[in-house]
Amino acid sequence: EAGVAQSPRYKIIEKRQSVAFWCNPISGHATLYWYQQILGQGPKLLIQFQNNGVVDDSQLPKDRFSAERLKGVDSTLKIQPAKLEDSAVYLCASSFDSWLAEQYFGPGTRLTVT
Amino acid sequence: ELKVEQNPLFLSMQEGKNYTIYCNYSTTSDRLYWYRQDPGKSLESLFVLLSNGAVKQEGRLMASLDTKARLSTLHITAAVHDLSATYFCAVWIYGQNFVFGPGTRLSVLP
């Protein structure tokens, strides 16, 4: 079974630039999550999708971050404009359902904002 | 606001020894998850605990959940070097979704 795919794996941008990350969940997984993990900390949930609808985006900084999952499969997370404090690893995870919610994580995208 | 704490944050132990990592949380929940993360890698699901008194074991790791005490433990038996990693617990609260603890960085020394 293929795992969660993410791209790019690494990205370096200057502050005030924009960046986008892509995630393809495990086939058949209805629930998709985006997390931000700052070095030395636990992941922080940014947004959760159930199919193509948003379940929770309470911790998404909506003035600069946006995410979509138009067809209920893959998803993109965008930052515009980026700030220095956005430097982190962005993890995508998926689960078969939102009740058991055993999440399978992708390899992550390491973002450095200079 | 849900707070999830882990203790200890750093743990250095010798091979063959036993130890316990503690995860406590501030709001009632009956769903708790344990993950492992190797340096530079993503997270791997270890255990899903869904009810009070739940106990799960896999190899040298055993996890338990006491929802009344708002406490989960991850017990390591006869540690080996391959267990060196960072271990996270995560709690799910309806309306607050998933909150991860800060992680326990474990080093198992020969």
PDB file of N, CA and C in Angstrom, chain A residues 12-90:
ATOM      1  N   ILE A  12      13.291  26.471   0.245  1.00  0.00           N
ATOM      2  CA  ILE A  12      13.878  27.654   0.861  1.00  0.00           C
ATOM      3  C   ILE A  12      13.338  28.869   0.125  1.00  0.00           C
ATOM      4  N   ILE A  13      12.764  29.804   0.863  1.00  0.00           N
ATOM      5  CA  ILE A  13      12.229  31.023   0.249  1.00  0.00           C
ATOM      6  C   ILE A  13      12.607  32.215   1.116  1.00  0.00           C
ATOM      7  N   GLU A  14      12.450  33.386   0.545  1.00  0.00           N
ATOM      8  CA  GLU A  14      12.679  34.600   1.317  1.00  0.00           C
ATOM      9  C   GLU A  14      11.352  35.054   1.915  1.00  0.00           C
ATOM     10  N   LYS A  15      11.468  35.797   3.014  1.00  0.00           N
ATOM     11  CA  LYS A  15      10.234  36.296   3.630  1.00  0.00           C
ATOM     12  C   LYS A  15       9.474  37.157   2.637  1.00  0.00           C
ATOM     13  N   ARG A  16       8.194  37.107   2.779  1.00  0.00           N
ATOM     14  CA  ARG A  16       7.218  37.807   1.935  1.00  0.00           C
ATOM     15  C   ARG A  16       6.942  37.091   0.608  1.00  0.00           C
ATOM     16  N   GLN A  17       7.711  36.028   0.324  1.00  0.00           N
ATOM     17  CA  GLN A  17       7.388  35.228  -0.866  1.00  0.00           C
ATOM     18  C   GLN A  17       6.258  34.259  -0.536  1.00  0.00           C
ATOM     19  N   SER A  18       5.741  33.622  -1.566  1.00  0.00           N
ATOM     20  CA  SER A  18       4.688  32.633  -1.370  1.00  0.00           C
ATOM     21  C   SER A  18       5.228  31.236  -1.663  1.00  0.00           C
ATOM     22  N   VAL A  19       4.542  30.233  -1.097  1.00  0.00           N
ATOM     23  CA  VAL A  19       4.975  28.848  -1.278  1.00  0.00           C
ATOM     24  C   VAL A  19       3.745  27.954  -1.202  1.00  0.00           C
ATOM     25  N   ALA A  20       3.812  26.824  -1.876  1.00  0.00           N
ATOM     26  CA  ALA A  20       2.705  25.865  -1.843  1.00  0.00           C
ATOM     27  C   ALA A  20       3.246  24.466  -1.643  1.00  0.00           C
ATOM     28  N   PHE A  21       2.517  23.694  -0.866  1.00  0.00           N
ATOM     29  CA  PHE A  21       2.879  22.315  -0.596  1.00  0.00           C
ATOM     30  C   PHE A  21       1.743  21.416  -1.094  1.00  0.00           C
ATOM     31  N   TRP A  22       2.115  20.230  -1.532  1.00  0.00           N
ATOM     32  CA  TRP A  22       1.135  19.301  -2.081  1.00  0.00           C
ATOM     33  C   TRP A  22       1.136  17.999  -1.288  1.00  0.00           C
ATOM     34  N   CYS A  23      -0.035  17.405  -1.141  1.00  0.00           N
ATOM     35  CA  CYS A  23      -0.171  16.147  -0.416  1.00  0.00           C
ATOM     36  C   CYS A  23      -1.143  15.228  -1.139  1.00  0.00           C
ATOM     37  N   ASN A  24      -0.742  13.973  -1.279  1.00  0.00           N
ATOM     38  CA  ASN A  24      -1.642  12.940  -1.816  1.00  0.00           C
ATOM     39  C   ASN A  24      -1.803  11.869  -0.758  1.00  0.00           C
ATOM     40  N   PRO A  25      -2.989  11.727  -0.182  1.00  0.00           N
ATOM     41  CA  PRO A  25      -3.178  10.786   0.926  1.00  0.00           C
ATOM     42  C   PRO A  25      -3.233   9.344   0.439  1.00  0.00           C
ATOM     43  N   ILE A  26      -3.295   8.442   1.395  1.00  0.00           N
ATOM     44  CA  ILE A  26      -3.460   7.031   1.072  1.00  0.00           C
ATOM     45  C   ILE A  26      -4.827   6.841   0.414  1.00  0.00           C
ATOM     46  N   SER A  27      -4.855   6.031  -0.620  1.00  0.00           N
ATOM     47  CA  SER A  27      -6.091   5.803  -1.370  1.00  0.00           C
ATOM     48  C   SER A  27      -7.205   5.305  -0.447  1.00  0.00           C
ATOM     49  N   GLY A  28      -8.361   5.947  -0.543  1.00  0.00           N
ATOM     50  CA  GLY A  28      -9.497   5.540   0.270  1.00  0.00           C
ATOM     51  C   GLY A  28      -9.607   6.244   1.604  1.00  0.00           C
ATOM     52  N   HIS A  29      -8.603   7.017   1.965  1.00  0.00           N
ATOM     53  CA  HIS A  29      -8.657   7.749   3.234  1.00  0.00           C
ATOM     54  C   HIS A  29      -9.451   9.042   3.054  1.00  0.00           C
ATOM     55  N   ALA A  30     -10.527   9.137   3.816  1.00  0.00           N
ATOM     56  CA  ALA A  30     -11.423  10.280   3.661  1.00  0.00           C
ATOM     57  C   ALA A  30     -10.932  11.518   4.410  1.00  0.00           C
ATOM     58  N   THR A  31     -10.146  11.299   5.446  1.00  0.00           N
ATOM     59  CA  THR A  31      -9.750  12.423   6.303  1.00  0.00           C
ATOM     60  C   THR A  31      -8.296  12.787   6.053  1.00  0.00           C
ATOM     61  N   LEU A  32      -8.055  14.073   5.907  1.00  0.00           N
ATOM     62  CA  LEU A  32      -6.700  14.566   5.624  1.00  0.00           C
ATOM     63  C   LEU A  32      -6.380  15.701   6.584  1.00  0.00           C
ATOM     64  N   TYR A  33      -5.154  15.706   7.086  1.00  0.00           N
ATOM     65  CA  TYR A  33      -4.715  16.682   8.086  1.00  0.00           C
ATOM     66  C   TYR A  33      -3.435  17.357   7.602  1.00  0.00           C
ATOM     67  N   TRP A  34      -3.311  18.629   7.912  1.00  0.00           N
ATOM     68  CA  TRP A  34      -2.055  19.357   7.745  1.00  0.00           C
ATOM     69  C   TRP A  34      -1.575  19.804   9.126  1.00  0.00           C
ATOM     70  N   TYR A  35      -0.295  19.537   9.387  1.00  0.00           N
ATOM     71  CA  TYR A  35       0.324  19.927  10.647  1.00  0.00           C
ATOM     72  C   TYR A  35       1.544  20.795  10.375  1.00  0.00           C
ATOM     73  N   GLN A  36       1.844  21.633  11.336  1.00  0.00           N
ATOM     74  CA  GLN A  36       3.098  22.394  11.356  1.00  0.00           C
ATOM     75  C   GLN A  36       3.923  21.891  12.536  1.00  0.00           C
ATOM     76  N   GLN A  37       5.163  21.483  12.255  1.00  0.00           N
ATOM     77  CA  GLN A  37       6.033  21.038  13.346  1.00  0.00           C
ATOM     78  C   GLN A  37       7.284  21.907  13.357  1.00  0.00           C
ATOM     79  N   ILE A  38       7.367  22.733  14.373  1.00  0.00           N
ATOM     80  CA  ILE A  38       8.557  23.559  14.577  1.00  0.00           C
ATOM     81  C   ILE A  38       9.600  22.712  15.275  1.00  0.00           C
ATOM     82  N   LEU A  39      10.849  22.942  14.947  1.00  0.00           N
ATOM     83  CA  LEU A  39      11.949  22.134  15.470  1.00  0.00           C
ATOM     84  C   LEU A  39      11.880  22.008  16.983  1.00  0.00           C
ATOM     85  N   GLY A  40      11.906  20.774  17.463  1.00  0.00           N
ATOM     86  CA  GLY A  40      11.912  20.532  18.898  1.00  0.00           C
ATOM     87  C   GLY A  40      10.539  20.519  19.544  1.00  0.00           C
ATOM     88  N   GLN A  41       9.486  20.659  18.752  1.00  0.00           N
ATOM     89  CA  GLN A  41       8.134  20.679  19.297  1.00  0.00           C
ATOM     90  C   GLN A  41       7.275  19.571  18.687  1.00  0.00           C
ATOM     91  N   GLY A  42       6.132  19.348  19.300  1.00  0.00           N
ATOM     92  CA  GLY A  42       5.175  18.421  18.725  1.00  0.00           C
ATOM     93  C   GLY A  42       4.427  19.066  17.572  1.00  0.00           C
ATOM     94  N   PRO A  43       3.852  18.259  16.689  1.00  0.00           N
ATOM     95  CA  PRO A  43       3.081  18.824  15.575  1.00  0.00           C
ATOM     96  C   PRO A  43       1.871  19.612  16.075  1.00  0.00           C
ATOM     97  N   LYS A  44       1.541  20.665  15.344  1.00  0.00           N
ATOM     98  CA  LYS A  44       0.349  21.451  15.635  1.00  0.00           C
ATOM     99  C   LYS A  44      -0.603  21.342  14.465  1.00  0.00           C
ATOM    100  N   LEU A  45      -1.831  20.924  14.741  1.00  0.00           N
ATOM    101  CA  LEU A  45      -2.814  20.772  13.675  1.00  0.00           C
ATOM    102  C   LEU A  45      -3.192  22.127  13.101  1.00  0.00           C
ATOM    103  N   LEU A  46      -3.083  22.249  11.787  1.00  0.00           N
ATOM    104  CA  LEU A  46      -3.503  23.476  11.107  1.00  0.00           C
ATOM    105  C   LEU A  46      -4.915  23.352  10.561  1.00  0.00           C
ATOM    106  N   ILE A  47      -5.198  22.250   9.887  1.00  0.00           N
ATOM    107  CA  ILE A  47      -6.494  22.083   9.256  1.00  0.00           C
ATOM    108  C   ILE A  47      -6.773  20.608   9.051  1.00  0.00           C
ATOM    109  N   GLN A  48      -8.059  20.257   9.164  1.00  0.00           N
ATOM    110  CA  GLN A  48      -8.515  18.891   8.941  1.00  0.00           C
ATOM    111  C   GLN A  48      -9.646  18.912   7.930  1.00  0.00           C
ATOM    112  N   PHE A  49      -9.539  18.046   6.927  1.00  0.00           N
ATOM    113  CA  PHE A  49     -10.575  17.888   5.912  1.00  0.00           C
ATOM    114  C   PHE A  49     -11.262  16.533   6.078  1.00  0.00           C
ATOM    115  N   GLN A  50     -12.544  16.500   5.862  1.00  0.00           N
ATOM    116  CA  GLN A  50     -13.285  15.260   5.717  1.00  0.00           C
ATOM    117  C   GLN A  50     -13.823  15.284   4.296  1.00  0.00           C
ATOM    118  N   ASN A  51     -13.292  14.387   3.450  1.00  0.00           N
ATOM    119  CA  ASN A  51     -13.523  14.456   2.013  1.00  0.00           C
ATOM    120  C   ASN A  51     -13.089  15.847   1.536  1.00  0.00           C
ATOM    121  N   ASN A  52     -13.952  16.628   0.926  1.00  0.00           N
ATOM    122  CA  ASN A  52     -13.502  17.939   0.472  1.00  0.00           C
ATOM    123  C   ASN A  52     -14.004  19.074   1.357  1.00  0.00           C
ATOM    124  N   GLY A  53     -14.543  18.740   2.526  1.00  0.00           N
ATOM    125  CA  GLY A  53     -15.026  19.760   3.451  1.00  0.00           C
ATOM    126  C   GLY A  53     -14.096  19.951   4.625  1.00  0.00           C
ATOM    127  N   VAL A  54     -14.034  21.185   5.126  1.00  0.00           N
ATOM    128  CA  VAL A  54     -13.187  21.507   6.269  1.00  0.00           C
ATOM    129  C   VAL A  54     -13.903  21.140   7.565  1.00  0.00           C
ATOM    130  N   VAL A  55     -13.231  20.332   8.394  1.00  0.00           N
ATOM    131  CA  VAL A  55     -13.773  19.954   9.701  1.00  0.00           C
ATOM    132  C   VAL A  55     -13.306  20.929  10.776  1.00  0.00           C
ATOM    133  N   ASP A  56     -12.021  21.287  10.712  1.00  0.00           N
ATOM    134  CA  ASP A  56     -11.458  22.164  11.731  1.00  0.00           C
ATOM    135  C   ASP A  56     -10.310  22.949  11.117  1.00  0.00           C
ATOM    136  N   ASP A  57     -10.379  24.236  11.181  1.00  0.00           N
ATOM    137  CA  ASP A  57      -9.256  25.086  10.760  1.00  0.00           C
ATOM    138  C   ASP A  57      -9.013  26.178  11.788  1.00  0.00           C
ATOM    139  N   SER A  58      -9.315  25.875  13.044  1.00  0.00           N
ATOM    140  CA  SER A  58      -9.247  26.898  14.088  1.00  0.00           C
ATOM    141  C   SER A  58      -7.837  27.400  14.347  1.00  0.00           C
ATOM    142  N   GLN A  59      -6.824  26.607  14.032  1.00  0.00           N
ATOM    143  CA  GLN A  59      -5.451  27.036  14.282  1.00  0.00           C
ATOM    144  C   GLN A  59      -4.723  27.427  13.003  1.00  0.00           C
ATOM    145  N   LEU A  60      -5.435  27.582  11.935  1.00  0.00           N
ATOM    146  CA  LEU A  60      -4.832  28.015  10.665  1.00  0.00           C
ATOM    147  C   LEU A  60      -4.789  29.541  10.635  1.00  0.00           C
ATOM    148  N   PRO A  61      -3.607  30.128  10.483  1.00  0.00           N
ATOM    149  CA  PRO A  61      -3.520  31.606  10.388  1.00  0.00           C
ATOM    150  C   PRO A  61      -4.074  32.066   9.042  1.00  0.00           C
ATOM    151  N   LYS A  62      -5.326  32.360   9.035  1.00  0.00           N
ATOM    152  CA  LYS A  62      -6.037  32.544   7.765  1.00  0.00           C
ATOM    153  C   LYS A  62      -5.641  33.808   7.006  1.00  0.00           C
ATOM    154  N   ASP A  63      -4.922  34.709   7.689  1.00  0.00           N
ATOM    155  CA  ASP A  63      -4.486  35.897   6.966  1.00  0.00           C
ATOM    156  C   ASP A  63      -3.373  35.580   5.980  1.00  0.00           C
ATOM    157  N   ARG A  64      -2.706  34.430   6.179  1.00  0.00           N
ATOM    158  CA  ARG A  64      -1.586  34.103   5.286  1.00  0.00           C
ATOM    159  C   ARG A  64      -1.600  32.657   4.793  1.00  0.00           C
ATOM    160  N   PHE A  65      -2.294  31.801   5.498  1.00  0.00           N
ATOM    161  CA  PHE A  65      -2.333  30.387   5.134  1.00  0.00           C
ATOM    162  C   PHE A  65      -3.694  30.067   4.509  1.00  0.00           C
ATOM    163  N   SER A  66      -3.643  29.189   3.490  1.00  0.00           N
ATOM    164  CA  SER A  66      -4.881  28.674   2.911  1.00  0.00           C
ATOM    165  C   SER A  66      -4.660  27.226   2.505  1.00  0.00           C
ATOM    166  N   ALA A  67      -5.732  26.466   2.474  1.00  0.00           N
ATOM    167  CA  ALA A  67      -5.627  25.062   2.091  1.00  0.00           C
ATOM    168  C   ALA A  67      -6.899  24.669   1.369  1.00  0.00           C
ATOM    169  N   GLU A  68      -6.740  23.737   0.454  1.00  0.00           N
ATOM    170  CA  GLU A  68      -7.915  23.244  -0.257  1.00  0.00           C
ATOM    171  C   GLU A  68      -7.752  21.766  -0.583  1.00  0.00           C
ATOM    172  N   ARG A  69      -8.897  21.127  -0.753  1.00  0.00           N
ATOM    173  CA  ARG A  69      -8.933  19.714  -1.126  1.00  0.00           C
ATOM    174  C   ARG A  69     -10.151  19.559  -2.034  1.00  0.00           C
ATOM    175  N   LEU A  70      -9.974  20.063  -3.246  1.00  0.00           N
ATOM    176  CA  LEU A  70     -11.110  20.293  -4.122  1.00  0.00           C
ATOM    177  C   LEU A  70     -11.876  19.032  -4.489  1.00  0.00           C
ATOM    178  N   LYS A  71     -11.201  17.946  -4.788  1.00  0.00           N
ATOM    179  CA  LYS A  71     -11.891  16.749  -5.240  1.00  0.00           C
ATOM    180  C   LYS A  71     -11.913  15.675  -4.174  1.00  0.00           C
ATOM    181  N   GLY A  72     -11.588  16.051  -2.950  1.00  0.00           N
ATOM    182  CA  GLY A  72     -11.632  15.096  -1.866  1.00  0.00           C
ATOM    183  C   GLY A  72     -10.503  14.097  -1.878  1.00  0.00           C
ATOM    184  N   VAL A  73      -9.462  14.366  -2.664  1.00  0.00           N
ATOM    185  CA  VAL A  73      -8.322  13.445  -2.682  1.00  0.00           C
ATOM    186  C   VAL A  73      -7.075  14.209  -2.256  1.00  0.00           C
ATOM    187  N   ASP A  74      -6.315  14.743  -3.233  1.00  0.00           N
ATOM    188  CA  ASP A  74      -5.094  15.445  -2.836  1.00  0.00           C
ATOM    189  C   ASP A  74      -5.422  16.858  -2.363  1.00  0.00           C
ATOM    190  N   SER A  75      -4.413  17.458  -1.736  1.00  0.00           N
ATOM    191  CA  SER A  75      -4.626  18.751  -1.088  1.00  0.00           C
ATOM    192  C   SER A  75      -3.398  19.631  -1.266  1.00  0.00           C
ATOM    193  N   THR A  76      -3.624  20.930  -1.232  1.00  0.00           N
ATOM    194  CA  THR A  76      -2.514  21.885  -1.247  1.00  0.00           C
ATOM    195  C   THR A  76      -2.643  22.832  -0.062  1.00  0.00           C
ATOM    196  N   LEU A  77      -1.502  23.193   0.492  1.00  0.00           N
ATOM    197  CA  LEU A  77      -1.408  24.174   1.567  1.00  0.00           C
ATOM    198  C   LEU A  77      -0.536  25.310   1.046  1.00  0.00           C
ATOM    199  N   LYS A  78      -1.025  26.525   1.168  1.00  0.00           N
ATOM    200  CA  LYS A  78      -0.291  27.675   0.650  1.00  0.00           C
ATOM    201  C   LYS A  78      -0.012  28.677   1.763  1.00  0.00           C
ATOM    202  N   ILE A  79       1.140  29.321   1.664  1.00  0.00           N
ATOM    203  CA  ILE A  79       1.495  30.401   2.575  1.00  0.00           C
ATOM    204  C   ILE A  79       1.827  31.623   1.719  1.00  0.00           C
ATOM    205  N   GLN A  80       1.130  32.735   2.027  1.00  0.00           N
ATOM    206  CA  GLN A  80       1.366  33.950   1.255  1.00  0.00           C
ATOM    207  C   GLN A  80       0.944  35.173   2.052  1.00  0.00           C
ATOM    208  N   PRO A  81       1.847  36.047   2.448  1.00  0.00           N
ATOM    209  CA  PRO A  81       3.296  35.956   2.309  1.00  0.00           C
ATOM    210  C   PRO A  81       3.926  35.225   3.490  1.00  0.00           C
ATOM    211  N   ALA A  82       5.073  34.618   3.265  1.00  0.00           N
ATOM    212  CA  ALA A  82       5.738  33.867   4.329  1.00  0.00           C
ATOM    213  C   ALA A  82       6.465  34.798   5.292  1.00  0.00           C
ATOM    214  N   LYS A  83       6.529  34.366   6.545  1.00  0.00           N
ATOM    215  CA  LYS A  83       7.280  35.066   7.583  1.00  0.00           C
ATOM    216  C   LYS A  83       8.374  34.140   8.092  1.00  0.00           C
ATOM    217  N   LEU A  84       9.339  34.735   8.760  1.00  0.00           N
ATOM    218  CA  LEU A  84      10.451  33.946   9.288  1.00  0.00           C
ATOM    219  C   LEU A  84       9.947  32.828  10.213  1.00  0.00           C
ATOM    220  N   GLU A  85       8.919  33.140  11.010  1.00  0.00           N
ATOM    221  CA  GLU A  85       8.431  32.158  11.985  1.00  0.00           C
ATOM    222  C   GLU A  85       7.669  30.998  11.342  1.00  0.00           C
ATOM    223  N   ASP A  86       7.487  31.049  10.023  1.00  0.00           N
ATOM    224  CA  ASP A  86       6.842  29.933   9.335  1.00  0.00           C
ATOM    225  C   ASP A  86       7.831  28.808   9.037  1.00  0.00           C
ATOM    226  N   SER A  87       9.098  29.027   9.317  1.00  0.00           N
ATOM    227  CA  SER A  87      10.098  27.972   9.109  1.00  0.00           C
ATOM    228  C   SER A  87       9.747  26.779   9.993  1.00  0.00           C
ATOM    229  N   ALA A  88       9.533  25.641   9.368  1.00  0.00           N
ATOM    230  CA  ALA A  88       9.051  24.456  10.082  1.00  0.00           C
ATOM    231  C   ALA A  88       8.979  23.301   9.084  1.00  0.00           C
ATOM    232  N   VAL A  89       8.617  22.145   9.605  1.00  0.00           N
ATOM    233  CA  VAL A  89       8.264  21.017   8.740  1.00  0.00           C
ATOM    234  C   VAL A  89       6.754  20.957   8.663  1.00  0.00           C
ATOM    235  N   TYR A  90       6.232  20.864   7.460  1.00  0.00           N
ATOM    236  CA  TYR A  90       4.790  20.772   7.251  1.00  0.00           C
ATOM    237  C   TYR A  90       4.453  19.329   6.908  1.00  0.00           C
TER     238      TYR A  90
END
